[in-house]
Amino acid sequence: MYKYRVSIIGLGYVGLTTAVALASRGFNVIGIDANSMKVEKINNGELPFYEPGLRDLLIKVLDKKRFHATTDYKEILNTNITFICVGTPSLPDGRIDLSQIVSATKSLGNVLRKKNDIHFVVVKSTVIPGTTRNVVGKILVNNYGKRLGENLGLCMNPEFLREGTALYDTFNPGRVVIGEYDKKSGDILENLWRTFYRANQPPILRTSLEAAEMIKYASNAFLATKISFANTIANICQHIPNCDVLEVLRGVGLDHRINPAFLGPGLGFGGSCFPKDVKALISFSKDIGYEPILLEATLKVNEEQPYKAIELAKKHYNSLKGLRVTVLGLAFKPNTDDMRGAVSIKIINKLLEEGAKVVVHDPKAVANARKIFSDKIEYASDVYNALKGADLVIIVTEWDEYKKLTPSVFKTYMRRAVIIDGRRIYNPQTFRNEGISFYAIGLSEGT
Ligand code: NAD
C-alpha cells in the first residue's frame, strides 16, 4: 500500500483541522505556515483560533510526534502529498484574491524542483473553476519544470467543514469530492481518505478538477440563497398581522423536498466563506459572460438584513441617540471566535452612527472585536454586566448561553427591558407575558 507522508500548507481553520485529524489517525503530517508566531503557538499546543475539541487532539498528536508545524517549505521534501489550504479572500471588487495560492504554489515549486519522485499536490482551498489546472498546475509545470502525470499528480479536494464543528465534520463528512487531473492522482487521494475514514466511509465522488471547484461554490451559493430566501419570507411575514415566520418556515421545511436546514429567519449570513464565495462566483460568472441575477439578489437581501435589527429598534424608540444598547454575540455564528464578515460589525457600526452607546458581549470573540472597534465600544466581562443599565438588547449570535436567559434576567438588569431577538431564540409569548417589549425578525405585530 502507498505510504503516505503528508504536508499541509496553511494552518488556518481548514489546514490545521485537516492536519490534526489526519495525524490522529496515524498519518505523519507536517504543517507549513508563513506566520512564524502561529507556528510557534501550534507547536506549543495552543490554537491560533477557537475551535471546540481541536486543542486536545493537537496536544495528543504533538506528543505522539505525528505532527509538527514549521515555516520551512524544505520539509515538504520529506513528504509525498501536499494539501494547499491557504486563504482565498475577496479583493475589493469581490473577485477572488489568489495571492496566497500563487505564493504558496511558488514556494512549493521551489522545493519540488529538486525532487524526481512523484509528488501529489491537492488544492483544498476554495478556488474558482480553472484555478487548480491553470494557476497551480501551470506554475508548477512552467516555472519549476514539473511534469503532470509523470512526477506531479494534481487534485482538487474542496472542504465542507463548518467552523464550530470542524472536527466532527472532518471525521463525518456528508461526501468527499475528488477532482482529478488524471486517474492515478484521484486513486491516490481516494485511497488516502478511505484509509482515514476506516469503518465510517462517506460517499466519494470523483470529478474533473473544474467540477470539484464548482461543487464547492454551488453548495455555498445554494445555502446562502436558502438563507436569503428564508429572510425574504420573514420580511414579508413581518407585515402580515398574526403571522410568525417560524410557523411558516416550519410548515415549509417539513416538505422533504425542501428540508428545514438553513431555513431559519435571522439577521443574515456572515463568516469567512458564504459572503466571499458568493461574491467570487458572481464576479467569475460575469467574467465568463453570464449575469447571475439570482445570486446577486441573494447578496442584496443579505446586505440589508442586519439593518432589520435597527428598524425594529426604531419601532420602539424613535431615536437611538444616547441610548445604552447591548449587543449579545459578536462571532459570525456560535462556537467560534471568527468575526470575519460577521453581521455584528454592521449592526454595531450602524448603532454608533445613530449615536447609541454600545456595550457588547461574546463568550469567545471579544479579542477579535477589540481589533475592529478598539475603544469605540464597551466590552462586558459577562452577560449580566452587559445588560446592566441597558435600554435595548439585540441578540446577534445564538450562543447557548443566551438561549438560557430568562425574562427575569433582562428585567432585573436592564434599565428598560426591550429585546430585539435577531436569531429567534426566545418564545415571544413568554417574554411578553412578563411585560417585556419584545420584537423579533419575521414576527408581525399581534403575534
Ligand atoms: P485562514 O485564513 O484561517 O488560514 C489560512 C492560513 O494560510 C493562515 O494561517 C496563513 O498564515 C497561511 N498562509 C497564507 N499564505 C501562505 C503561504 N504562502 N504559505 C504558507 N502559509 C500561508 O483560512 P481558512 O479559514 O482555513 O480557509 C482556507 C481555505 O479553505 C479558504 O479557501 C476557505 O475559503 C476554505 N474553506 C474555509 C472554511 C472555514 O470554515 N474556514 C470551510 C471550507 C473551506
Tab-separated table of C-alpha atoms and ligand atoms in Angstrom:
chain	number	residue	atom	x	y	z
A	1	MET	CA	0.000	0.000	0.000
A	2	TYR	CA	1.124	3.554	-0.703
A	3	LYS	CA	2.968	5.020	2.309
A	4	TYR	CA	1.553	8.495	2.755
A	5	ARG	CA	3.639	11.276	4.235
A	6	VAL	CA	1.514	14.380	4.298
A	7	SER	CA	2.327	18.083	4.252
A	8	ILE	CA	-0.265	20.806	4.623
A	9	ILE	CA	0.333	24.405	3.582
A	10	GLY	CA	-1.708	26.986	5.513
A	11	LEU	CA	-2.627	26.231	9.132
A	12	GLY	CA	-5.908	28.104	9.448
A	13	TYR	CA	-9.264	26.549	10.328
A	14	VAL	CA	-9.120	24.137	7.389
A	15	GLY	CA	-5.408	23.299	7.267
A	16	LEU	CA	-4.869	22.800	10.989
A	17	THR	CA	-8.050	20.766	11.446
A	18	THR	CA	-7.174	18.536	8.487
A	19	ALA	CA	-3.584	18.130	9.702
A	20	VAL	CA	-4.542	17.238	13.263
A	21	ALA	CA	-7.320	14.881	12.144
A	22	LEU	CA	-5.023	13.015	9.717
A	23	ALA	CA	-2.287	12.790	12.359
A	24	SER	CA	-4.767	11.432	14.908
A	25	ARG	CA	-5.497	8.547	12.537
A	26	GLY	CA	-1.845	7.565	12.251
A	27	PHE	CA	-0.636	9.668	9.301
A	28	ASN	CA	2.665	11.530	9.676
A	29	VAL	CA	1.878	15.167	8.949
A	30	ILE	CA	3.948	18.330	8.599
A	31	GLY	CA	2.153	21.675	8.692
A	32	ILE	CA	3.656	24.714	6.960
A	33	ASP	CA	2.542	28.246	7.648
A	34	ALA	CA	4.089	31.544	6.634
A	35	ASN	CA	3.253	33.069	10.018
A	36	SER	CA	6.053	32.147	12.464
A	37	MET	CA	4.073	33.225	15.530
A	38	LYS	CA	1.251	30.901	14.542
A	39	VAL	CA	3.720	28.060	14.013
A	40	GLU	CA	5.284	28.588	17.430
A	41	LYS	CA	1.886	28.669	19.105
A	42	ILE	CA	0.772	25.466	17.404
A	43	ASN	CA	3.992	23.650	18.340
A	44	ASN	CA	3.352	24.705	21.946
A	45	GLY	CA	-0.062	23.065	21.813
A	46	GLU	CA	-2.047	26.292	21.502
A	47	LEU	CA	-4.623	27.126	18.850
A	48	PRO	CA	-4.392	30.402	16.923
A	49	PHE	CA	-8.228	30.459	16.939
A	50	TYR	CA	-11.047	28.891	18.943
A	51	GLU	CA	-12.421	25.566	17.730
A	52	PRO	CA	-14.083	23.086	20.139
A	53	GLY	CA	-12.094	19.889	20.762
A	54	LEU	CA	-9.217	20.754	18.456
A	55	ARG	CA	-6.701	21.751	21.137
A	56	ASP	CA	-6.905	18.409	22.968
A	57	LEU	CA	-6.333	16.491	19.765
A	58	LEU	CA	-3.494	18.833	18.747
A	59	ILE	CA	-1.709	18.163	22.039
A	60	LYS	CA	-2.127	14.398	21.537
A	61	VAL	CA	-0.645	14.360	18.040
A	62	LEU	CA	2.222	16.653	19.070
A	63	ASP	CA	3.008	14.319	21.987
A	64	LYS	CA	2.958	11.294	19.698
A	65	LYS	CA	5.257	13.189	17.282
A	66	ARG	CA	2.834	12.552	14.424
A	67	PHE	CA	2.569	16.249	13.655
A	68	HIS	CA	4.604	19.419	13.904
A	69	ALA	CA	4.387	22.849	12.336
A	70	THR	CA	7.154	24.758	10.573
A	71	THR	CA	7.759	27.772	8.357
A	72	ASP	CA	10.327	25.817	6.363
A	73	TYR	CA	8.990	24.643	2.994
A	74	LYS	CA	12.040	22.382	2.563
A	75	GLU	CA	10.436	19.921	4.987
A	76	ILE	CA	7.942	19.165	2.213
A	77	LEU	CA	10.721	17.077	0.659
A	78	ASN	CA	10.114	14.531	3.451
A	79	THR	CA	6.529	14.087	2.260
A	80	ASN	CA	4.827	12.813	-0.890
A	81	ILE	CA	1.421	14.523	-0.816
A	82	THR	CA	0.780	18.219	-0.123
A	83	PHE	CA	-2.562	19.861	0.598
A	84	ILE	CA	-2.812	23.574	-0.154
A	85	CYS	CA	-5.129	25.148	2.444
A	86	VAL	CA	-4.213	28.845	2.329
A	87	GLY	CA	-6.825	31.600	2.392
A	88	THR	CA	-8.701	32.820	-0.689
A	89	PRO	CA	-10.261	36.116	0.450
A	90	SER	CA	-12.078	38.695	-1.670
A	91	LEU	CA	-10.436	41.560	-3.499
A	92	PRO	CA	-12.191	44.926	-3.018
A	93	ASP	CA	-14.184	44.337	-6.243
A	94	GLY	CA	-15.456	40.934	-4.989
A	95	ARG	CA	-13.176	38.865	-7.217
A	96	ILE	CA	-11.170	36.094	-5.594
A	97	ASP	CA	-7.739	37.058	-4.280
A	98	LEU	CA	-5.398	34.265	-5.355
A	99	SER	CA	-2.212	35.836	-3.996
A	100	GLN	CA	-1.844	33.294	-1.150
A	101	ILE	CA	-2.424	30.434	-3.597
A	102	VAL	CA	0.183	31.806	-6.015
A	103	SER	CA	2.817	32.443	-3.383
A	104	ALA	CA	2.261	29.043	-1.706
A	105	THR	CA	2.490	27.319	-5.119
A	106	LYS	CA	5.728	29.126	-5.964
A	107	SER	CA	7.310	28.201	-2.625
A	108	LEU	CA	6.159	24.621	-3.162
A	109	GLY	CA	7.545	24.606	-6.720
A	110	ASN	CA	10.896	25.815	-5.452
A	111	VAL	CA	11.338	22.763	-3.238
A	112	LEU	CA	9.719	20.269	-5.630
A	113	ARG	CA	12.099	21.381	-8.390
A	114	LYS	CA	14.767	19.202	-6.770
A	115	LYS	CA	12.524	16.157	-6.450
A	116	ASN	CA	12.347	13.417	-9.076
A	117	ASP	CA	9.860	11.030	-7.441
A	118	ILE	CA	6.205	11.745	-7.993
A	119	HIS	CA	4.648	14.294	-5.626
A	120	PHE	CA	0.876	14.755	-5.316
A	121	VAL	CA	-0.499	18.253	-4.907
A	122	VAL	CA	-4.058	18.708	-3.668
A	123	VAL	CA	-5.812	22.070	-3.637
A	124	LYS	CA	-8.208	22.192	-0.677
A	125	SER	CA	-8.732	25.968	-0.599
A	126	THR	CA	-11.914	27.208	-2.238
A	127	VAL	CA	-10.871	28.403	-5.704
A	128	ILE	CA	-12.815	29.459	-8.783
A	129	PRO	CA	-13.089	26.890	-11.585
A	130	GLY	CA	-9.893	26.615	-13.603
A	131	THR	CA	-7.555	27.694	-10.785
A	132	THR	CA	-6.152	24.253	-9.927
A	133	ARG	CA	-5.313	23.491	-13.557
A	134	ASN	CA	-4.444	26.942	-14.886
A	135	VAL	CA	-2.817	28.587	-11.886
A	136	VAL	CA	-1.425	25.897	-9.541
A	137	GLY	CA	-0.728	23.302	-12.259
A	138	LYS	CA	0.683	25.807	-14.744
A	139	ILE	CA	3.003	27.477	-12.237
A	140	LEU	CA	4.453	24.103	-11.203
A	141	VAL	CA	4.877	22.966	-14.820
A	142	ASN	CA	6.023	26.195	-16.481
A	143	ASN	CA	8.165	27.689	-13.720
A	144	TYR	CA	9.516	24.670	-11.903
A	145	GLY	CA	9.853	22.008	-14.608
A	146	LYS	CA	7.333	19.561	-13.126
A	147	ARG	CA	5.631	17.113	-15.498
A	148	LEU	CA	1.941	16.495	-14.836
A	149	GLY	CA	1.047	12.834	-14.827
A	150	GLU	CA	4.757	11.938	-14.506
A	151	ASN	CA	6.422	13.418	-11.446
A	152	LEU	CA	3.468	15.612	-10.469
A	153	GLY	CA	-0.041	14.491	-9.507
A	154	LEU	CA	-2.803	17.081	-9.180
A	155	CYS	CA	-6.200	17.033	-7.433
A	156	MET	CA	-8.840	19.442	-6.157
A	157	ASN	CA	-10.485	18.351	-2.920
A	158	PRO	CA	-12.920	21.029	-1.698
A	159	GLU	CA	-13.526	21.348	2.023
A	160	PHE	CA	-17.025	21.474	3.508
A	161	LEU	CA	-16.259	21.675	7.242
A	162	ARG	CA	-18.112	24.218	9.375
A	163	GLU	CA	-16.331	26.303	11.975
A	164	GLY	CA	-17.589	25.332	15.415
A	165	THR	CA	-17.977	21.671	14.377
A	166	ALA	CA	-14.821	21.417	12.287
A	167	LEU	CA	-13.515	18.188	13.824
A	168	TYR	CA	-16.857	16.411	13.732
A	169	ASP	CA	-17.286	17.416	10.101
A	170	THR	CA	-13.789	16.250	9.202
A	171	PHE	CA	-14.425	12.785	10.650
A	172	ASN	CA	-18.031	12.598	9.380
A	173	PRO	CA	-18.384	14.436	6.063
A	174	GLY	CA	-21.592	14.126	4.043
A	175	ARG	CA	-19.455	13.499	0.977
A	176	VAL	CA	-15.903	13.775	-0.254
A	177	VAL	CA	-15.313	15.331	-3.644
A	178	ILE	CA	-12.157	14.494	-5.539
A	179	GLY	CA	-11.459	16.462	-8.683
A	180	GLU	CA	-8.600	14.857	-10.550
A	181	TYR	CA	-6.168	15.774	-13.301
A	182	ASP	CA	-5.689	12.082	-14.020
A	183	LYS	CA	-6.909	8.751	-12.645
A	184	LYS	CA	-3.688	7.979	-10.806
A	185	SER	CA	-3.870	11.217	-8.787
A	186	GLY	CA	-7.527	10.576	-7.953
A	187	ASP	CA	-6.782	6.970	-6.911
A	188	ILE	CA	-4.011	8.083	-4.550
A	189	LEU	CA	-6.241	10.690	-2.888
A	190	GLU	CA	-9.278	8.408	-2.693
A	191	ASN	CA	-7.143	5.735	-1.047
A	192	LEU	CA	-5.811	8.247	1.487
A	193	TRP	CA	-9.326	9.247	2.522
A	194	ARG	CA	-10.625	5.673	2.557
A	195	THR	CA	-7.768	4.771	4.922
A	196	PHE	CA	-8.594	7.783	7.070
A	197	TYR	CA	-12.354	7.110	7.400
A	198	ARG	CA	-11.924	3.454	8.393
A	199	ALA	CA	-15.376	1.981	9.138
A	200	ASN	CA	-17.208	5.283	8.584
A	201	GLN	CA	-16.872	5.643	4.789
A	202	PRO	CA	-18.630	8.665	3.250
A	203	PRO	CA	-19.693	8.728	-0.398
A	204	ILE	CA	-16.681	9.694	-2.511
A	205	LEU	CA	-17.366	11.496	-5.751
A	206	ARG	CA	-14.692	11.598	-8.478
A	207	THR	CA	-14.938	14.509	-10.911
A	208	SER	CA	-12.933	16.804	-13.138
A	209	LEU	CA	-10.833	19.480	-11.424
A	210	GLU	CA	-13.251	22.179	-12.559
A	211	ALA	CA	-16.397	20.335	-11.448
A	212	ALA	CA	-14.893	19.876	-7.969
A	213	GLU	CA	-14.105	23.592	-7.766
A	214	MET	CA	-17.635	24.417	-8.893
A	215	ILE	CA	-19.308	21.950	-6.464
A	216	LYS	CA	-17.908	23.962	-3.556
A	217	TYR	CA	-19.208	27.276	-4.944
A	218	ALA	CA	-22.560	25.841	-5.945
A	219	SER	CA	-23.040	24.330	-2.473
A	220	ASN	CA	-22.230	27.570	-0.667
A	221	ALA	CA	-24.308	29.624	-3.103
A	222	PHE	CA	-27.277	27.313	-2.576
A	223	LEU	CA	-27.083	27.504	1.229
A	224	ALA	CA	-26.640	31.278	1.121
A	225	THR	CA	-29.631	31.553	-1.216
A	226	LYS	CA	-31.716	29.386	1.107
A	227	ILE	CA	-30.913	31.744	3.992
A	228	SER	CA	-31.775	34.829	1.944
A	229	PHE	CA	-34.988	33.112	0.844
A	230	ALA	CA	-35.944	32.423	4.475
A	231	ASN	CA	-35.174	36.042	5.352
A	232	THR	CA	-37.259	37.291	2.437
A	233	ILE	CA	-40.218	35.259	3.717
A	234	ALA	CA	-39.518	36.615	7.228
A	235	ASN	CA	-39.528	40.194	5.960
A	236	ILE	CA	-42.882	39.604	4.232
A	237	CYS	CA	-44.364	37.925	7.330
A	238	GLN	CA	-43.291	40.920	9.393
A	239	HIS	CA	-46.083	42.849	7.609
A	240	ILE	CA	-48.821	40.193	7.851
A	241	PRO	CA	-50.932	40.509	11.002
A	242	ASN	CA	-50.949	37.390	13.210
A	243	CYS	CA	-48.206	35.764	11.198
A	244	ASP	CA	-44.996	34.372	12.686
A	245	VAL	CA	-42.421	33.300	10.133
A	246	LEU	CA	-41.285	30.473	12.430
A	247	GLU	CA	-44.629	28.742	11.969
A	248	VAL	CA	-44.491	29.409	8.242
A	249	LEU	CA	-40.983	28.071	7.712
A	250	ARG	CA	-41.628	25.058	9.918
A	251	GLY	CA	-44.510	24.227	7.616
A	252	VAL	CA	-42.350	24.765	4.560
A	253	GLY	CA	-39.341	22.804	5.848
A	254	LEU	CA	-41.390	19.700	6.595
A	255	ASP	CA	-41.652	19.160	2.847
A	256	HIS	CA	-38.900	16.588	2.307
A	257	ARG	CA	-38.002	18.226	-0.997
A	258	ILE	CA	-37.165	21.414	0.892
A	259	ASN	CA	-35.766	20.316	4.308
A	260	PRO	CA	-35.572	22.595	7.386
A	261	ALA	CA	-31.783	23.151	7.421
A	262	PHE	CA	-30.684	26.732	6.695
A	263	LEU	CA	-34.330	27.763	6.531
A	264	GLY	CA	-34.462	29.930	9.636
A	265	PRO	CA	-35.100	33.688	9.873
A	266	GLY	CA	-32.304	35.884	11.157
A	267	LEU	CA	-30.006	38.829	10.603
A	268	GLY	CA	-28.307	37.305	7.579
A	269	PHE	CA	-25.223	35.202	6.973
A	270	GLY	CA	-21.661	36.285	7.673
A	271	GLY	CA	-18.402	34.469	8.099
A	272	SER	CA	-15.325	33.938	6.027
A	273	CYS	CA	-16.999	31.756	3.398
A	274	PHE	CA	-20.569	32.498	2.239
A	275	PRO	CA	-20.210	36.233	1.519
A	276	LYS	CA	-16.831	35.988	-0.189
A	277	ASP	CA	-17.660	32.799	-2.088
A	278	VAL	CA	-20.950	34.141	-3.450
A	279	LYS	CA	-19.184	37.364	-4.450
A	280	ALA	CA	-16.373	35.420	-6.150
A	281	LEU	CA	-18.890	33.247	-8.020
A	282	ILE	CA	-20.814	36.308	-9.205
A	283	SER	CA	-17.644	38.030	-10.492
A	284	PHE	CA	-16.417	34.832	-12.109
A	285	SER	CA	-19.779	34.242	-13.753
A	286	LYS	CA	-19.898	37.784	-15.139
A	287	ASP	CA	-16.335	37.470	-16.404
A	288	ILE	CA	-17.306	34.426	-18.436
A	289	GLY	CA	-20.405	36.142	-19.809
A	290	TYR	CA	-23.355	35.197	-17.582
A	291	GLU	CA	-25.207	37.624	-15.301
A	292	PRO	CA	-26.192	35.523	-12.225
A	293	ILE	CA	-29.178	37.620	-11.086
A	294	LEU	CA	-30.376	35.067	-8.540
A	295	LEU	CA	-27.037	35.191	-6.707
A	296	GLU	CA	-26.973	38.976	-6.872
A	297	ALA	CA	-30.369	39.007	-5.153
A	298	THR	CA	-29.069	36.575	-2.501
A	299	LEU	CA	-26.321	39.029	-1.619
A	300	LYS	CA	-28.571	42.082	-1.778
A	301	VAL	CA	-31.074	40.587	0.678
A	302	ASN	CA	-28.201	39.637	2.946
A	303	GLU	CA	-26.570	43.046	2.849
A	304	GLU	CA	-29.774	44.668	4.095
A	305	GLN	CA	-30.860	42.018	6.601
A	306	PRO	CA	-28.650	43.098	9.559
A	307	TYR	CA	-30.326	46.523	9.478
A	308	LYS	CA	-33.693	44.882	10.240
A	309	ALA	CA	-32.488	44.883	13.854
A	310	ILE	CA	-32.144	48.669	13.749
A	311	GLU	CA	-35.540	49.006	12.023
A	312	LEU	CA	-37.162	47.005	14.836
A	313	ALA	CA	-35.342	49.063	17.467
A	314	LYS	CA	-36.760	52.199	15.880
A	315	LYS	CA	-40.262	50.821	16.144
A	316	HIS	CA	-39.806	51.167	19.869
A	317	TYR	CA	-37.542	54.209	20.162
A	318	ASN	CA	-37.788	56.888	17.503
A	319	SER	CA	-34.168	57.725	18.036
A	320	LEU	CA	-31.341	55.606	19.411
A	321	LYS	CA	-29.210	58.639	20.274
A	322	GLY	CA	-27.758	58.409	23.766
A	323	LEU	CA	-29.344	55.010	24.462
A	324	ARG	CA	-27.296	52.245	26.007
A	325	VAL	CA	-27.598	49.323	23.597
A	326	THR	CA	-26.303	45.848	24.416
A	327	VAL	CA	-25.236	43.559	21.589
A	328	LEU	CA	-25.195	39.898	22.617
A	329	GLY	CA	-22.972	37.928	20.275
A	330	LEU	CA	-20.158	39.098	18.025
A	331	ALA	CA	-18.888	35.939	16.302
A	332	PHE	CA	-20.468	35.226	12.920
A	333	LYS	CA	-22.022	32.130	14.476
A	334	PRO	CA	-21.884	30.272	17.807
A	335	ASN	CA	-18.903	28.121	18.856
A	336	THR	CA	-16.301	30.147	17.016
A	337	ASP	CA	-14.348	33.335	17.687
A	338	ASP	CA	-14.299	34.173	13.976
A	339	MET	CA	-15.621	37.648	13.201
A	340	ARG	CA	-14.771	37.714	9.501
A	341	GLY	CA	-17.843	39.094	7.738
A	342	ALA	CA	-19.873	38.952	10.983
A	343	VAL	CA	-23.197	40.830	10.858
A	344	SER	CA	-22.409	42.188	14.345
A	345	ILE	CA	-19.890	44.541	12.709
A	346	LYS	CA	-22.553	46.169	10.519
A	347	ILE	CA	-25.019	46.414	13.389
A	348	ILE	CA	-22.511	47.963	15.796
A	349	ASN	CA	-21.327	50.466	13.201
A	350	LYS	CA	-24.920	51.493	12.491
A	351	LEU	CA	-25.701	51.841	16.208
A	352	LEU	CA	-22.632	54.061	16.651
A	353	GLU	CA	-23.694	56.125	13.640
A	354	GLU	CA	-27.124	56.561	15.279
A	355	GLY	CA	-25.431	57.915	18.419
A	356	ALA	CA	-26.041	54.901	20.696
A	357	LYS	CA	-23.601	53.816	23.403
A	358	VAL	CA	-22.759	50.225	22.557
A	359	VAL	CA	-21.804	47.536	25.039
A	360	VAL	CA	-21.015	44.059	23.748
A	361	HIS	CA	-20.597	40.528	24.996
A	362	ASP	CA	-19.434	37.325	23.360
A	363	PRO	CA	-18.131	34.156	25.034
A	364	LYS	CA	-15.170	33.856	22.637
A	365	ALA	CA	-14.868	36.705	20.128
A	366	VAL	CA	-14.093	39.755	22.301
A	367	ALA	CA	-10.358	39.735	21.483
A	368	ASN	CA	-11.176	39.838	17.776
A	369	ALA	CA	-13.786	42.568	18.337
A	370	ARG	CA	-11.213	44.740	20.110
A	371	LYS	CA	-9.075	44.661	16.953
A	372	ILE	CA	-12.017	46.107	14.998
A	373	PHE	CA	-13.644	48.562	17.414
A	374	SER	CA	-10.870	49.309	19.985
A	375	ASP	CA	-12.305	51.806	22.490
A	376	LYS	CA	-15.340	52.867	20.426
A	377	ILE	CA	-17.485	50.357	22.336
A	378	GLU	CA	-17.599	48.833	25.813
A	379	TYR	CA	-16.692	45.169	26.365
A	380	ALA	CA	-18.578	43.422	29.167
A	381	SER	CA	-16.963	40.597	31.118
A	382	ASP	CA	-20.229	38.658	31.393
A	383	VAL	CA	-23.816	38.787	30.176
A	384	TYR	CA	-25.128	40.360	33.380
A	385	ASN	CA	-22.670	43.248	33.207
A	386	ALA	CA	-23.532	43.633	29.546
A	387	LEU	CA	-27.242	44.007	30.338
A	388	LYS	CA	-26.762	46.309	33.333
A	389	GLY	CA	-28.494	49.635	32.725
A	390	ALA	CA	-29.279	48.884	29.063
A	391	ASP	CA	-32.221	50.469	27.214
A	392	LEU	CA	-32.205	47.855	24.483
A	393	VAL	CA	-30.622	44.479	23.779
A	394	ILE	CA	-30.076	42.915	20.364
A	395	ILE	CA	-29.441	39.166	20.117
A	396	VAL	CA	-26.994	38.857	17.236
A	397	THR	CA	-25.385	35.409	17.712
A	398	GLU	CA	-27.337	32.447	19.070
A	399	TRP	CA	-24.855	31.160	21.679
A	400	ASP	CA	-26.358	28.522	24.033
A	401	GLU	CA	-25.525	30.795	26.964
A	402	TYR	CA	-28.020	33.387	25.677
A	403	LYS	CA	-30.730	30.823	24.964
A	404	LYS	CA	-30.818	30.017	28.690
A	405	LEU	CA	-31.526	33.606	29.802
A	406	THR	CA	-34.972	34.018	31.351
A	407	PRO	CA	-37.231	37.108	31.167
A	408	SER	CA	-36.420	37.934	34.786
A	409	VAL	CA	-32.699	38.336	33.977
A	410	PHE	CA	-33.497	41.005	31.390
A	411	LYS	CA	-35.980	42.697	33.731
A	412	THR	CA	-33.565	42.681	36.657
A	413	TYR	CA	-30.515	44.045	34.877
A	414	MET	CA	-31.792	46.301	32.108
A	415	ARG	CA	-32.942	49.858	32.681
A	416	ARG	CA	-35.765	49.229	30.211
A	417	ALA	CA	-36.426	45.668	29.091
A	418	VAL	CA	-36.627	45.982	25.305
A	419	ILE	CA	-35.421	42.953	23.335
A	420	ILE	CA	-34.735	42.537	19.632
A	421	ASP	CA	-34.422	38.813	19.026
A	422	GLY	CA	-32.366	38.734	15.837
A	423	ARG	CA	-31.972	34.942	15.889
A	424	ARG	CA	-35.378	33.805	17.137
A	425	ILE	CA	-34.075	32.071	20.260
A	426	TYR	CA	-36.880	33.096	22.647
A	427	ASN	CA	-40.578	32.385	22.867
A	428	PRO	CA	-42.257	35.766	22.223
A	429	GLN	CA	-45.280	34.999	24.377
A	430	THR	CA	-43.229	34.009	27.428
A	431	PHE	CA	-41.324	37.278	27.262
A	432	ARG	CA	-44.321	39.488	26.519
A	433	ASN	CA	-46.304	37.902	29.352
A	434	GLU	CA	-43.562	39.165	31.656
A	435	GLY	CA	-44.111	42.717	30.438
A	436	ILE	CA	-41.030	42.812	28.202
A	437	SER	CA	-41.146	44.801	24.959
A	438	PHE	CA	-40.237	42.020	22.585
A	439	TYR	CA	-39.504	42.303	18.856
A	440	ALA	CA	-38.173	39.637	16.523
A	441	ILE	CA	-37.320	39.060	12.887
A	442	GLY	CA	-40.380	37.827	10.990
A	443	LEU	CA	-42.768	38.359	13.899
A	444	SER	CA	-45.551	40.734	12.979
A	445	GLU	CA	-47.498	42.908	15.359
A	446	GLY	CA	-50.307	40.992	17.004
A	447	THR	CA	-48.365	37.724	17.124
B	1	NAD	P1	-7.311	31.042	7.250
B	1	NAD	O1	-7.192	32.441	6.763
B	1	NAD	O2	-7.817	30.759	8.623
B	1	NAD	O3	-5.870	30.343	7.154
B	1	NAD	C1	-5.017	30.477	6.073
B	1	NAD	C2	-3.594	30.223	6.576
B	1	NAD	O4	-2.682	30.212	5.468
B	1	NAD	C3	-3.075	31.299	7.527
B	1	NAD	O5	-2.610	30.690	8.715
B	1	NAD	C4	-1.933	31.960	6.758
B	1	NAD	O6	-0.889	32.417	7.610
B	1	NAD	C5	-1.469	30.839	5.860
B	1	NAD	N1	-0.767	31.278	4.657
B	1	NAD	C6	-1.102	32.277	3.797
B	1	NAD	N2	-0.249	32.329	2.772
B	1	NAD	C7	0.665	31.343	2.972
B	1	NAD	C8	1.800	30.874	2.253
B	1	NAD	N3	2.160	31.442	1.104
B	1	NAD	N4	2.495	29.838	2.767
B	1	NAD	C9	2.135	29.263	3.942
B	1	NAD	N5	1.081	29.642	4.656
B	1	NAD	C10	0.349	30.673	4.173
B	1	NAD	O7	-8.160	30.271	6.174
B	1	NAD	P2	-9.263	29.126	6.390
B	1	NAD	O8	-10.477	29.699	7.014
B	1	NAD	O9	-8.618	27.919	6.969
B	1	NAD	O10	-9.630	28.835	4.856
B	1	NAD	C11	-8.715	28.243	3.965
B	1	NAD	C12	-9.421	27.935	2.671
B	1	NAD	O11	-10.453	26.963	2.913
B	1	NAD	C13	-10.131	29.128	2.029
B	1	NAD	O12	-10.084	28.992	0.637
B	1	NAD	C14	-11.559	28.984	2.512
B	1	NAD	O13	-12.488	29.586	1.629
B	1	NAD	C15	-11.740	27.492	2.514
B	1	NAD	N6	-12.721	26.991	3.482
B	1	NAD	C16	-12.818	27.544	4.730
B	1	NAD	C17	-13.758	27.042	5.623
B	1	NAD	C18	-13.916	27.659	7.002
B	1	NAD	O14	-14.914	27.350	7.655
B	1	NAD	N7	-12.995	28.496	7.461
B	1	NAD	C19	-14.581	25.975	5.249
B	1	NAD	C20	-14.422	25.409	3.996
B	1	NAD	C21	-13.498	25.929	3.113
